Coordinates of C-alpha atoms in Angstrom, one line a residue:
M1 CA 30.8 -61.9 -10.7
K2 CA 33.0 -59.0 -9.9
R3 CA 31.2 -56.8 -12.5
K4 CA 27.9 -57.7 -10.9
L5 CA 29.2 -56.8 -7.4
V6 CA 30.6 -53.4 -8.7
M7 CA 27.3 -52.6 -10.4
A8 CA 25.3 -53.5 -7.3
T9 CA 27.7 -51.4 -5.2
L10 CA 27.3 -48.4 -7.6
S11 CA 23.5 -48.8 -7.6
L12 CA 23.4 -48.8 -3.8
S13 CA 25.8 -45.9 -3.6
L14 CA 23.7 -43.9 -6.1
A15 CA 20.5 -44.7 -4.3
F16 CA 22.0 -43.8 -0.9
S17 CA 23.4 -40.5 -2.4
T18 CA 20.0 -39.7 -4.0
Y19 CA 18.0 -40.2 -0.8
T20 CA 20.7 -38.3 1.3
V21 CA 20.4 -35.4 -1.1
S22 CA 16.6 -35.7 -0.9
A23 CA 16.7 -35.5 2.9
E24 CA 19.0 -32.5 2.7
T25 CA 16.6 -30.8 0.2
L26 CA 13.6 -31.6 2.4
S27 CA 15.5 -30.2 5.4
S28 CA 16.3 -27.1 3.5
I29 CA 12.6 -26.6 2.5
K30 CA 11.6 -27.1 6.1
E31 CA 14.1 -24.5 7.2
K32 CA 12.8 -22.0 4.5
K33 CA 9.2 -22.7 5.7
E34 CA 10.3 -21.9 9.3
Q35 CA 12.0 -18.7 8.1
N36 CA 8.8 -17.8 6.3
R37 CA 6.7 -18.5 9.4
S38 CA 9.0 -16.4 11.5
E39 CA 8.8 -13.6 8.9
Q40 CA 5.1 -14.0 8.9
N41 CA 4.9 -13.6 12.6
Q42 CA 7.1 -10.6 12.5
T43 CA 5.0 -9.1 9.7
K44 CA 1.8 -9.8 11.6
S45 CA 3.3 -8.1 14.6
E46 CA 4.1 -5.1 12.4
L47 CA 0.6 -5.2 11.0
K48 CA -0.9 -5.1 14.5
E49 CA 1.3 -2.2 15.4
N50 CA 0.3 -0.4 12.2
Q51 CA -3.4 -0.9 13.0
N52 CA -2.9 0.4 16.5
Q53 CA -1.2 3.5 15.1
Q54 CA -4.1 3.9 12.6
D55 CA -6.6 3.7 15.5
N56 CA -4.6 6.3 17.4
M57 CA -4.3 8.5 14.3
V58 CA -8.1 8.2 13.6
K59 CA -8.7 9.3 17.3
Q60 CA -6.4 12.3 16.9
I61 CA -8.1 13.3 13.6
E62 CA -11.5 13.0 15.3
D63 CA -10.2 15.2 18.2
L64 CA -8.9 17.7 15.6
E65 CA -12.2 17.7 13.7
S66 CA -14.0 18.4 17.0
S67 CA -11.6 21.2 17.8
I68 CA -12.0 22.6 14.3
D69 CA -15.8 22.5 14.6
K70 CA -15.6 24.3 17.9
T71 CA -13.2 26.9 16.5
L72 CA -15.4 27.4 13.5
S73 CA -18.4 27.9 15.8
Q74 CA -16.4 30.4 17.8
I75 CA -15.3 32.1 14.6
G76 CA -18.9 32.3 13.5
N77 CA -19.9 33.8 16.9
K78 CA -17.1 36.3 16.7
K79 CA -18.1 37.3 13.2
D80 CA -21.7 37.8 14.5
S81 CA -20.4 39.9 17.3
I82 CA -18.3 41.9 14.9
K83 CA -21.3 42.3 12.7
E84 CA -23.4 43.5 15.7
T85 CA -20.6 45.8 16.8
K86 CA -20.3 47.3 13.4
A87 CA -24.0 47.8 13.4
S88 CA -23.6 49.5 16.8
I89 CA -20.8 51.6 15.3
E90 CA -23.1 52.7 12.5
K91 CA -25.8 53.6 14.9
L92 CA -23.3 55.4 17.1
K93 CA -22.0 57.3 14.1
K94 CA -25.5 58.6 13.6
E95 CA -25.7 59.5 17.3
I96 CA -22.3 61.1 17.1
E97 CA -23.5 63.1 14.0
V98 CA -26.5 64.4 16.0
L99 CA -24.2 65.2 19.0
E100 CA -21.7 66.9 16.8
K101 CA -24.4 68.9 15.1
R102 CA -25.7 70.0 18.5
I103 CA -22.2 70.8 19.6
K104 CA -21.7 72.8 16.5
E105 CA -24.9 74.7 17.1
R106 CA -23.9 75.4 20.7
D107 CA -20.5 76.5 19.5
E108 CA -22.2 79.0 17.2
L109 CA -24.6 80.1 20.0
L110 CA -21.7 80.5 22.5
K111 CA -19.6 82.4 20.0
E112 CA -22.5 84.8 19.4
R113 CA -23.0 85.2 23.2
V114 CA -19.4 85.8 23.8
S115 CA -19.2 88.2 20.8
S116 CA -22.2 90.0 22.1
M117 CA -20.8 90.3 25.5
Y118 CA -17.5 91.5 24.1
E119 CA -19.1 94.1 21.9
S120 CA -21.4 95.4 24.7
G121 CA -18.6 95.5 27.3
G122 CA -19.4 92.3 29.1
A123 CA -20.7 92.9 32.7
V124 CA -21.4 96.6 31.9
N125 CA -24.2 95.4 29.6
Y126 CA -25.8 93.6 32.6
L127 CA -25.6 96.9 34.6
D128 CA -27.3 98.8 31.8
V129 CA -30.0 96.3 31.8
L130 CA -30.6 96.6 35.5
L131 CA -30.4 100.5 35.6
G132 CA -32.8 100.7 32.7
A133 CA -35.6 99.3 34.9
K134 CA -38.6 101.5 35.0
D135 CA -39.6 100.5 38.5
F136 CA -38.7 98.1 41.2
G137 CA -40.9 95.3 39.8
D138 CA -39.3 95.7 36.4
F139 CA -35.9 95.7 38.1
L140 CA -36.7 92.3 39.8
D141 CA -37.9 90.9 36.5
R142 CA -34.7 92.0 34.9
V143 CA -32.6 90.5 37.6
F144 CA -34.5 87.2 37.3
A145 CA -34.1 87.2 33.5
L146 CA -30.4 87.8 33.8
N147 CA -30.2 84.9 36.3
V148 CA -32.1 82.6 33.9
I149 CA -29.7 83.6 31.0
A150 CA -26.7 82.9 33.2
E151 CA -28.1 79.5 34.3
Q152 CA -28.9 78.7 30.6
D153 CA -25.4 79.6 29.6
K154 CA -24.0 77.5 32.4
A155 CA -26.3 74.6 31.4
I156 CA -25.3 74.9 27.7
L157 CA -21.7 74.8 28.6
E158 CA -22.1 71.8 30.9
E159 CA -24.2 69.9 28.3
H160 CA -21.7 70.9 25.7
K161 CA -18.9 69.4 27.8
Q162 CA -20.9 66.3 28.6
D163 CA -21.8 65.7 25.0
K164 CA -18.2 66.0 23.9
A165 CA -17.1 63.6 26.7
D166 CA -19.9 61.1 25.7
V167 CA -18.8 61.2 22.1
E168 CA -15.2 60.5 23.0
K169 CA -16.1 57.8 25.5
K170 CA -18.5 56.0 23.0
K171 CA -15.9 56.3 20.3
G172 CA -13.2 54.8 22.5
Q173 CA -15.5 51.9 23.8
V174 CA -16.6 50.9 20.3
E175 CA -13.1 51.1 18.8
S176 CA -11.7 49.1 21.7
E177 CA -14.5 46.5 21.4
L178 CA -14.0 46.2 17.6
T179 CA -10.2 45.9 18.0
S180 CA -10.7 43.2 20.6
L181 CA -13.1 41.3 18.4
N182 CA -10.9 41.6 15.4
N183 CA -7.9 40.3 17.4
D184 CA -10.0 37.4 18.7
L185 CA -11.2 36.6 15.2
K186 CA -7.6 36.8 13.9
E187 CA -6.5 34.5 16.7
L188 CA -9.3 32.0 16.0
E189 CA -8.6 32.0 12.3
G190 CA -5.0 31.3 13.0
L191 CA -6.0 28.5 15.3
N192 CA -8.3 27.1 12.6
Q193 CA -5.5 27.2 10.0
K194 CA -3.2 25.4 12.5
L195 CA -5.7 22.8 13.3
T196 CA -6.6 22.3 9.6
A197 CA -2.8 21.9 8.8
Q198 CA -2.5 19.3 11.6
K199 CA -5.6 17.5 10.3
K200 CA -4.1 17.4 6.8
Q201 CA -0.8 16.1 8.2
K202 CA -2.6 13.4 10.2
N203 CA -4.7 12.4 7.1
A204 CA -1.4 12.1 5.1
L205 CA 0.1 9.9 7.9
L206 CA -3.1 7.8 8.0
A207 CA -3.0 7.3 4.3
Q208 CA 0.6 6.3 4.6
L209 CA -0.2 3.8 7.3
E210 CA -3.1 2.4 5.3
K211 CA -0.7 2.0 2.3
E212 CA 1.8 0.3 4.6
E213 CA -1.0 -1.9 5.9
E214 CA -1.8 -2.9 2.4
H215 CA 1.8 -3.8 1.7
L216 CA 2.0 -5.8 4.9
H217 CA -1.2 -7.7 3.9
D218 CA 0.4 -8.4 0.5
H219 CA 3.6 -9.5 2.1
I220 CA 1.8 -11.9 4.3
M221 CA -0.2 -13.2 1.3
K222 CA 3.1 -13.7 -0.6
L223 CA 4.6 -15.5 2.3
D224 CA 1.5 -17.7 2.5
E225 CA 1.8 -18.4 -1.2
K226 CA 5.5 -19.2 -0.8
N227 CA 4.8 -21.5 2.1
D228 CA 2.0 -23.2 0.1
L229 CA 4.5 -23.7 -2.7
L230 CA 7.2 -25.0 -0.3
S231 CA 4.7 -27.4 1.4
A232 CA 3.4 -28.6 -2.0
Q233 CA 7.0 -29.0 -3.2
E234 CA 7.9 -30.9 0.0
A235 CA 5.0 -33.3 -0.7
A236 CA 5.9 -33.6 -4.3
I237 CA 9.5 -34.4 -3.5
K238 CA 8.4 -37.1 -1.1
A239 CA 6.1 -38.5 -3.8
E240 CA 8.9 -38.3 -6.3
I241 CA 11.2 -40.2 -4.0
A242 CA 8.6 -42.9 -3.6
R243 CA 8.0 -42.9 -7.3
A244 CA 11.7 -43.1 -8.1
K245 CA 12.2 -45.8 -5.5
K246 CA 9.3 -47.8 -7.0
E247 CA 10.6 -47.3 -10.5
E248 CA 14.1 -48.3 -9.4
E249 CA 12.7 -51.5 -7.8
E250 CA 10.6 -52.3 -10.9
R251 CA 13.7 -51.6 -13.1
K252 CA 15.7 -54.0 -10.9
K253 CA 13.0 -56.6 -11.2
R254 CA 13.0 -56.2 -15.0
E255 CA 16.7 -56.4 -15.2
A256 CA 16.8 -59.5 -12.9
A257 CA 14.1 -61.1 -15.1
A258 CA 16.0 -60.2 -18.2
R259 CA 19.2 -61.7 -16.7
A260 CA 17.4 -64.8 -15.7
A261 CA 15.9 -65.2 -19.1
A262 CA 19.2 -64.6 -20.8
E263 CA 20.9 -67.1 -18.5
A264 CA 18.2 -69.6 -19.1
A265 CA 18.5 -69.1 -22.9
A266 CA 22.3 -69.4 -22.7
A267 CA 22.0 -72.6 -20.6
K268 CA 19.5 -74.0 -23.1
A269 CA 21.7 -73.0 -26.1
K270 CA 24.6 -74.6 -24.3
A271 CA 22.7 -77.8 -23.6
E272 CA 21.5 -78.0 -27.2
A273 CA 25.0 -77.4 -28.5
A274 CA 26.3 -80.2 -26.2
A275 CA 23.5 -82.5 -27.4
R276 CA 24.3 -81.8 -31.0
A277 CA 28.0 -82.4 -30.5
K278 CA 27.3 -85.7 -28.8
S279 CA 25.0 -86.8 -31.5
S280 CA 27.5 -85.8 -34.1
S281 CA 30.2 -87.8 -32.3
N282 CA 28.1 -90.9 -32.1
S283 CA 27.1 -90.8 -35.8
G284 CA 30.7 -90.1 -36.9
S285 CA 29.6 -87.3 -39.3
S286 CA 30.5 -83.6 -39.1
S287 CA 27.7 -81.4 -37.6
P288 CA 26.7 -78.2 -39.2
A289 CA 27.9 -75.0 -37.5
P290 CA 25.5 -73.6 -34.9
A291 CA 23.2 -70.8 -36.0
P292 CA 24.5 -67.3 -34.9
A293 CA 22.7 -65.7 -31.9
P294 CA 20.0 -63.2 -33.0
T295 CA 21.1 -59.6 -32.8
P296 CA 19.2 -57.8 -30.0
A297 CA 16.9 -54.9 -31.0
P298 CA 18.5 -51.5 -30.4
A299 CA 17.4 -49.9 -27.1
P300 CA 15.1 -46.9 -27.4
V301 CA 16.8 -43.6 -27.0
Y302 CA 15.3 -41.4 -24.2
R303 CA 15.9 -37.8 -23.4
D304 CA 15.7 -36.5 -19.9
F305 CA 13.8 -33.4 -21.0
I306 CA 11.8 -32.6 -24.1
F307 CA 10.5 -29.2 -25.5
P308 CA 7.4 -28.4 -23.5
S309 CA 5.6 -26.6 -26.4
Q310 CA 5.8 -25.8 -30.0
G311 CA 6.9 -22.4 -31.4
I312 CA 10.0 -20.2 -31.5
I313 CA 12.1 -19.0 -28.5
T314 CA 11.3 -15.3 -28.2
S315 CA 13.3 -14.7 -25.1
N316 CA 16.2 -16.6 -23.6
F317 CA 17.4 -17.2 -20.0
G318 CA 19.5 -14.3 -18.7
N319 CA 19.5 -10.5 -18.1
R320 CA 17.4 -8.2 -20.2
S321 CA 16.3 -4.6 -20.0
S322 CA 13.5 -5.3 -17.4
G323 CA 15.8 -7.4 -15.2
M324 CA 16.8 -11.0 -14.9
H325 CA 14.7 -13.5 -17.0
Y326 CA 14.8 -16.8 -15.1
G327 CA 13.4 -19.0 -18.0
M328 CA 12.8 -18.9 -21.7
D329 CA 9.7 -17.9 -23.6
I330 CA 8.3 -20.1 -26.3
A331 CA 5.6 -18.6 -28.6
K332 CA 3.4 -19.8 -31.4
R333 CA 0.3 -18.2 -33.0
G334 CA -2.8 -20.2 -32.8
S335 CA -5.9 -20.7 -30.6
A336 CA -4.7 -23.9 -29.0
V337 CA -1.0 -24.5 -28.7
P338 CA -0.5 -27.4 -26.3
I339 CA 1.9 -27.5 -23.4
V340 CA 3.3 -30.8 -22.1
A341 CA 5.4 -32.0 -19.2
A342 CA 9.1 -31.8 -20.2
A343 CA 9.9 -34.9 -18.1
S344 CA 8.1 -37.4 -15.8
G345 CA 7.5 -36.2 -12.3
T346 CA 5.0 -35.1 -9.7
V347 CA 2.9 -31.9 -9.9
S348 CA 3.8 -29.9 -6.8
K349 CA 1.4 -27.0 -7.5
A350 CA -1.2 -26.1 -10.2
Y351 CA -3.0 -22.9 -9.5
Y352 CA -3.4 -19.2 -10.5
S353 CA -0.7 -16.8 -9.6
S354 CA -0.9 -13.0 -9.9
S355 CA 2.5 -13.0 -11.7
Y356 CA 2.6 -16.4 -13.5
G357 CA -1.1 -16.6 -14.2
N358 CA -2.3 -20.2 -14.7
V359 CA 0.9 -22.1 -13.8
V360 CA 2.1 -25.6 -13.1
Y361 CA 5.1 -26.6 -11.0
I362 CA 6.5 -30.2 -11.5
T363 CA 9.1 -31.9 -9.4
H364 CA 11.4 -34.4 -11.1
Y365 CA 14.0 -36.9 -10.0
I366 CA 16.3 -37.8 -12.9
N367 CA 19.5 -39.8 -12.4
G368 CA 19.6 -38.9 -8.7
Q369 CA 19.2 -35.2 -9.4
L370 CA 16.2 -33.2 -8.2
Y371 CA 14.8 -30.7 -10.8
T372 CA 11.8 -28.4 -10.8
T373 CA 10.1 -27.2 -14.0
I374 CA 7.6 -24.3 -14.2
Y375 CA 5.0 -23.7 -17.0
A376 CA 3.5 -20.2 -16.7
H377 CA 0.8 -17.9 -18.4
M378 CA -1.4 -20.8 -19.5
R379 CA -4.7 -19.8 -21.1
T380 CA -7.0 -21.7 -18.8
T381 CA -7.0 -23.6 -15.5
P382 CA -4.2 -26.3 -15.7
A383 CA -5.3 -29.8 -16.9
V384 CA -3.4 -31.4 -14.0
R385 CA -3.8 -31.1 -10.2
S386 CA -1.4 -30.7 -7.3
G387 CA 0.1 -34.1 -6.2
Q388 CA -0.6 -35.8 -9.5
A389 CA 2.1 -38.0 -11.1
V390 CA 2.7 -37.2 -14.7
S391 CA 4.7 -38.8 -17.5
Q392 CA 6.9 -37.0 -20.0
G393 CA 4.6 -35.5 -22.6
T394 CA 1.5 -35.3 -20.4
F395 CA -0.8 -32.5 -21.5
L396 CA -0.8 -29.6 -19.1
G397 CA -2.7 -26.8 -20.8
Y398 CA -2.4 -24.3 -23.7
Q399 CA -0.2 -21.3 -24.3
G400 CA -1.9 -18.1 -23.0
N401 CA -1.5 -14.6 -21.8
T402 CA -2.6 -14.8 -18.1
G403 CA -0.8 -13.1 -15.2
A404 CA 2.0 -10.5 -15.8
S405 CA 2.3 -11.4 -19.5
R406 CA 2.4 -9.5 -22.8
G407 CA 1.1 -11.8 -25.5
Q408 CA 0.4 -15.5 -25.9
H409 CA 3.4 -17.6 -25.0
L410 CA 4.8 -20.2 -22.5
H411 CA 7.2 -19.0 -19.9
F412 CA 9.3 -22.2 -19.1
E413 CA 11.7 -22.4 -16.1
L414 CA 14.1 -25.2 -15.1
H415 CA 15.5 -25.2 -11.6
K416 CA 18.3 -27.7 -10.8
G417 CA 17.1 -28.4 -7.3
P418 CA 13.9 -27.2 -5.5
W419 CA 12.2 -24.0 -6.4
N420 CA 12.9 -21.1 -4.0
A421 CA 11.7 -17.5 -3.9
S422 CA 15.1 -16.1 -4.8
K423 CA 15.3 -18.5 -7.8
S424 CA 18.9 -19.3 -7.0
N425 CA 18.6 -22.8 -8.5
A426 CA 17.3 -21.5 -11.9
V427 CA 19.4 -22.6 -14.9
D428 CA 19.2 -22.1 -18.6
P429 CA 16.8 -24.7 -19.9
R430 CA 18.2 -24.9 -23.5
P431 CA 21.1 -27.2 -22.9
Y432 CA 18.8 -29.7 -21.2
I433 CA 16.1 -29.9 -23.8
Q434 CA 18.1 -29.6 -27.1

């Protein structure tokens, strides 16, 4: 009686401990989901800020492009003006050549006139001309002629001076205009280089923001995936608790039925033995010894976990050159190497992951302990679905090479507790399946 009481107490204690641990696990998963949601909201806020910055950057780039177009137009206009000015310079050069030729000719003429005046004694020459008149009419003609010559000399000198002044003025104007245009062009080209550099910088910043936006989107998607896994795991744990509870109740019923059958058999055997003893006593003869009780059949041996697939272990749990390996890889050549559930449980997630490829997550409750097993890189879509209850040995799919994989194999993980993104509950599977 005491033994039965102790066993019942232990069973209740184990059940209470199991469901307390389950409640803590579910609470932990709920807390992680809330953390993920908070991180998602923060990331979405960062994403919105990033997009606002991108919009602002695009506006700045558009303004720069407008300024660059305007500057390029001004540069074009300046170049046209410089071209026209240079054409004017070429034309002016020809005009200057004509003027300089005329100046040179006048110089020669004036030199001859001065030389002639010097050689003939200057003003005396004019007196000789006047005194040499034949009559008064001739005298007047000569006076008039000398006046004309003097006026011509004066006109030549004035024109000569004016031409020289015009040449210097035109040269100064054209050179000044060309200098001004070249300075304007240089300034505009400098502005264009500055604007182009700013545009290049803004484009680089925009590209950086776009890359950051892509990372934020990826992060949100990963958080969504994590939350999906946590939600699926939460549902699977609840289903496992219900399954474990039902299994426990069925086991208790079987044990109670077995005890009742054993007690009934014992009572029957006891009654039969008493009847035989009474019969023997009444007849006065010795009764044969009672037949020995039949030896019960040996109870079947069960393992908590079995090998999930055939093949050799090509990579164990632990650190390797590429980083921490949170499971073990089992590989075998062949077109259809099956993968099975290592233990009975509930499928928390069966889907395609960018890293795991076609993958199945199974939640298990074994002897009051929560476990999670992962079967990754399967060839095709998993043969089971999320929320499905599976037995040990249930077919899940075939070894494959999907996701971040190099060659056909099964990547198998065992977590003592729920799965989490940091994989802090991952353990070496070998001691559990050998």
